[in-house]
Coordinates of C-alpha atoms and ligand atoms in Angstrom, one line a residue:
X1247 CA 10.2 60.2 46.0
X1248 CA 7.7 57.3 45.9
X1249 CA 8.7 53.9 44.7
X1250 CA 6.5 54.0 41.5
X1251 CA 8.2 57.2 40.4
X1252 CA 11.7 55.8 41.1
X1253 CA 10.9 52.7 39.1
X1254 CA 9.6 54.8 36.2
X1255 CA 12.8 56.7 36.1
X1256 CA 14.8 53.5 36.3
X1257 CA 12.9 52.1 33.3
X1258 CA 13.7 55.3 31.3
X1259 CA 17.4 55.2 32.2
X1260 CA 17.6 51.5 31.3
X1261 CA 16.1 52.2 27.9
X1262 CA 18.8 54.8 27.4
X1263 CA 21.6 52.2 27.6
X1264 CA 20.4 51.2 24.1
X1265 CA 21.4 54.6 22.7
X1266 CA 24.7 54.8 24.5
X1267 CA 27.6 55.0 22.1
X1268 CA 30.4 53.1 23.8
X1269 CA 32.5 51.2 21.3
X1270 CA 35.7 51.6 23.3
X1271 CA 34.8 50.8 26.9
X1272 CA 31.7 48.7 26.1
X1273 CA 30.3 50.2 29.3
X1274 CA 26.8 51.5 28.5
X1275 CA 25.2 54.2 30.7
X1276 CA 21.7 55.5 30.6
X1277 CA 20.4 58.4 32.6
X1278 CA 17.0 59.9 33.4
X1279 CA 17.0 63.4 34.8
X1280 CA 13.8 64.6 36.5
X1281 CA 13.2 68.4 36.3
X1282 CA 11.1 70.2 38.9
X1283 CA 8.6 71.0 36.1
X1284 CA 8.0 67.2 35.7
X1285 CA 9.9 66.8 32.4
X1286 CA 12.3 63.9 32.2
X1287 CA 15.5 64.5 30.2
X1288 CA 17.3 61.4 29.0
X1289 CA 21.0 60.9 28.5
X1290 CA 23.5 58.3 27.5
X1291 CA 27.3 58.2 27.4
X1292 CA 28.8 59.2 24.0
X1293 CA 32.4 58.1 23.5
X1294 CA 35.0 59.3 21.0
X1295 CA 38.0 57.7 19.2
X1296 CA 40.1 60.4 20.8
X1297 CA 38.8 59.3 24.2
X1298 CA 39.0 62.8 25.9
X1299 CA 35.9 64.2 24.2
X1300 CA 33.7 61.4 25.6
X1301 CA 30.6 62.5 27.6
X1302 CA 29.0 60.7 30.4
X1303 CA 25.3 59.8 30.4
X1304 CA 24.6 62.1 33.3
X1305 CA 26.1 65.2 31.7
X1306 CA 24.3 64.5 28.4
X1307 CA 21.0 64.7 30.3
X1308 CA 22.0 67.8 32.2
X1309 CA 23.3 69.6 29.1
X1310 CA 20.1 68.7 27.1
X1311 CA 18.0 70.2 29.8
X1312 CA 20.0 73.3 30.4
X1313 CA 20.3 73.9 26.7
X1314 CA 16.5 74.1 26.6
X1315 CA 16.3 76.6 29.4
X1316 CA 15.6 74.2 32.3
X1317 CA 17.8 74.5 35.3
X1318 CA 15.8 73.2 38.3
X1319 CA 16.1 69.5 39.0
X1320 CA 14.9 67.1 41.7
X1321 CA 16.5 63.8 40.8
X1322 CA 18.6 61.7 38.4
X1323 CA 18.6 58.0 37.8
X1324 CA 21.8 56.3 36.5
X1325 CA 22.1 52.7 35.2
X1326 CA 25.2 51.3 33.6
X1327 CA 27.1 48.2 32.8
X1328 CA 29.4 46.3 30.5
X1329 CA 27.5 45.2 27.4
X1330 CA 24.3 46.8 28.9
X1331 CA 24.1 44.3 31.8
X1332 CA 24.5 46.2 35.1
X1333 CA 26.4 43.9 37.5
X1334 CA 26.5 46.6 40.2
X1335 CA 25.4 50.2 40.7
X1336 CA 27.3 52.8 38.6
X1337 CA 28.1 55.9 40.7
X1338 CA 28.5 59.2 38.8
X1339 CA 32.1 60.2 38.1
X1340 CA 33.6 63.3 39.8
X1341 CA 33.1 65.6 36.8
X1342 CA 29.4 64.7 36.7
X1343 CA 29.0 65.3 40.5
X1344 CA 30.5 68.7 40.0
X1345 CA 28.0 69.5 37.2
X1346 CA 25.2 68.4 39.5
X1347 CA 26.6 70.8 42.1
X1348 CA 26.2 73.7 39.7
X1349 CA 22.5 73.2 39.2
X1350 CA 21.2 71.2 42.1
X1351 CA 20.6 71.7 45.9
X1352 CA 23.0 69.2 47.4
X1353 CA 20.7 68.7 50.4
X1354 CA 17.7 67.7 48.4
X1355 CA 18.8 66.5 44.9
X1356 CA 18.3 62.7 44.8
X1357 CA 20.6 60.3 42.8
X1358 CA 19.1 57.0 42.1
X1359 CA 21.8 54.4 41.5
X1360 CA 20.1 51.4 39.9
X1361 CA 20.8 47.9 38.6
X1362 CA 17.2 47.3 37.7
X1363 CA 13.7 48.3 39.0
X1364 CA 14.1 46.2 42.1
X1365 CA 17.7 46.8 43.0
X1366 CA 18.6 50.5 43.6
X1367 CA 20.0 52.9 46.1
X1368 CA 18.9 56.5 46.6
X1369 CA 21.6 59.0 47.6
X1370 CA 21.6 62.8 48.1
X1371 CA 24.2 64.9 46.2
X1372 CA 25.7 66.0 49.6
X1373 CA 26.5 62.4 50.3
X1374 CA 28.2 61.9 46.9
X1375 CA 30.0 65.2 47.0
X1376 CA 30.6 66.3 50.6
X1377 CA 31.6 70.0 51.0
X1378 CA 31.2 70.5 47.2
X1379 CA 32.2 73.8 45.6
X1380 CA 29.2 75.4 44.0
X1381 CA 27.7 78.8 42.9
X1382 CA 27.2 79.8 46.6
X1383 CA 30.9 79.7 47.2
X1384 CA 31.3 82.6 44.7
X1385 CA 28.6 84.7 46.3
X1386 CA 29.7 88.0 48.0
Ligands
LIG701 N1 30.4 56.8 32.4 C1 29.2 57.4 32.5 O1 28.6 57.7 31.5 N2 28.7 57.7 33.7 C2 29.3 57.3 34.9 O2 28.7 57.6 35.9 C3 30.6 56.6 34.9 C4 31.2 56.4 33.6 C5 30.9 56.4 31.1 C6 32.1 57.1 30.6 C7 32.6 56.1 29.6 O3 32.0 56.3 28.4 C8 32.2 54.8 30.2 O4 31.2 55.0 31.1 C9 33.4 54.0 30.9 O5 34.0 54.8 31.8

């Protein structure tokens, strides 16, 4: 993906940190999920007093898209940090990687891990989840 598009996604993800509901961890995550049709689905983490029901920013974006009938994706950008100030890149948790595995091609799906528009790293899903178990494993 060209740099301008990456930076656009980073800006969208950074804005999403403002909507994150993280009163327990104070770790605010924003996500911007690019569908193959060009639509960008946003997400933020949403915590819960019971802790367990909390949802990560990445999955919020995926579930918004899938719930609207969109299942083809090319990239996601993730930004996160304590008190909305990313000190380092925030890599997706294992559960979110598995959700990506369900809907994305591990060889081509790009994960942009960003601190800001100038400091980021682009990874493929197969790098973050080697030998992942996906829908293909259940095929006859
Ligand atoms: N979190 C995300 O939203 N995405 C990640 O990639 C890692 C962690 C959230 C979950 C929780 O609300 C907070 O960050 C601290 O773990």
